[in-house]
Amino acid sequence: MTDQKIYTEDSLIAALRKHENDAFKHLYLHYKNSMLSVILTIVNDVETANDILQDVFITAWKNIDKYDESKGRLFTWLHTLARNTSINTIRSKNFKVKYKNENLADYVYNIEQKDPLLQNINTIGLRTQVHLLRGEYKAVLELSYFNGYTQEEIAQSLEIPIGTVKTRLRNALIELRKQFV
């Protein structure tokens, strides 16, 4: 049995920046389930979600130097990568063409596969904590992070200015961060 190194967030980031394979293995093993649940809230296909998950970790590996600790935790950065990669995938022409004519059996199978993994986000209590926020914060977070809306789409949906959307998202994340610290 091999000894697994224990990392603090700072030591993990430092090791990742040195491109240490053990650090990447640790990152993947400890974050993959959370990132997969984020991806599956946006993409309804397990196979595509696993491909996106792989892309997220490759992107993280290649771009770890772009991570800025002052802007948030490593988990938040990975979450944003997973969310943005998922949204970019479903907006891509290839994805739209592939799933335009998905047959019913595949669709039902994908929904059945998605359900147990969605509980992961509830297991860590994120959705519960979001629902404890003020109504306007909850609305923008739900649309943005759980439904994959852009800020422009949120502004149109809620019929509020885009500046208000940005402010509410920022304030909601600040309030949410306070609940987890």
mmCIF file of N, CA and C in Angstrom, residues 52 56 59-60 63 76-86:
data_model
loop_
_atom_site.group_PDB
_atom_site.id
_atom_site.type_symbol
_atom_site.label_atom_id
_atom_site.label_comp_id
_atom_site.label_asym_id
_atom_site.label_seq_id
_atom_site.Cartn_x
_atom_site.Cartn_y
_atom_site.Cartn_z
ATOM 1 N N ILE A 52 -16.549 16.037 -20.122
ATOM 2 C CA ILE A 52 -16.369 17.403 -19.631
ATOM 3 C C ILE A 52 -15.521 17.386 -18.366
ATOM 4 N N VAL A 56 -12.188 19.447 -17.677
ATOM 5 C CA VAL A 56 -12.038 20.373 -16.551
ATOM 6 C C VAL A 56 -10.713 20.135 -15.838
ATOM 7 N N THR A 59 -7.781 21.155 -18.013
ATOM 8 C CA THR A 59 -7.687 22.610 -18.003
ATOM 9 C C THR A 59 -7.083 23.104 -16.689
ATOM 10 N N ALA A 60 -7.526 22.527 -15.585
ATOM 11 C CA ALA A 60 -6.985 22.915 -14.282
ATOM 12 C C ALA A 60 -5.491 22.621 -14.215
ATOM 13 N N ASN A 63 -3.646 25.123 -16.480
ATOM 14 C CA ASN A 63 -3.824 26.543 -16.164
ATOM 15 C C ASN A 63 -3.778 26.851 -14.675
ATOM 16 N N THR A 76 -13.892 26.581 -5.514
ATOM 17 C CA THR A 76 -14.695 27.559 -6.256
ATOM 18 C C THR A 76 -14.171 27.725 -7.674
ATOM 19 N N TRP A 77 -12.860 27.760 -7.824
ATOM 20 C CA TRP A 77 -12.251 27.877 -9.147
ATOM 21 C C TRP A 77 -12.589 26.664 -9.996
ATOM 22 N N LEU A 78 -12.458 25.469 -9.415
ATOM 23 C CA LEU A 78 -12.807 24.243 -10.148
ATOM 24 C C LEU A 78 -14.289 24.215 -10.484
ATOM 25 N N HIS A 79 -15.126 24.644 -9.545
ATOM 26 C CA HIS A 79 -16.570 24.689 -9.775
ATOM 27 C C HIS A 79 -16.887 25.594 -10.965
ATOM 28 N N THR A 80 -16.240 26.749 -11.007
ATOM 29 C CA THR A 80 -16.444 27.691 -12.111
ATOM 30 C C THR A 80 -15.967 27.093 -13.428
ATOM 31 N N LEU A 81 -14.807 26.415 -13.398
ATOM 32 C CA LEU A 81 -14.321 25.736 -14.610
ATOM 33 C C LEU A 81 -15.329 24.695 -15.088
ATOM 34 N N ALA A 82 -15.830 23.897 -14.150
ATOM 35 C CA ALA A 82 -16.785 22.841 -14.501
ATOM 36 C C ALA A 82 -18.070 23.438 -15.070
ATOM 37 N N ARG A 83 -18.571 24.461 -14.420
ATOM 38 C CA ARG A 83 -19.805 25.100 -14.868
ATOM 39 C C ARG A 83 -19.628 25.723 -16.245
ATOM 40 N N ASN A 84 -18.562 26.497 -16.420
ATOM 41 C CA ASN A 84 -18.342 27.176 -17.699
ATOM 42 C C ASN A 84 -18.073 26.191 -18.829
ATOM 43 N N THR A 85 -17.301 25.154 -18.551
ATOM 44 C CA THR A 85 -17.028 24.138 -19.580
ATOM 45 C C THR A 85 -18.322 23.431 -19.973
ATOM 46 N N SER A 86 -19.172 23.157 -18.998
ATOM 47 C CA SER A 86 -20.461 22.496 -19.277
ATOM 48 C C SER A 86 -21.351 23.383 -20.139
#
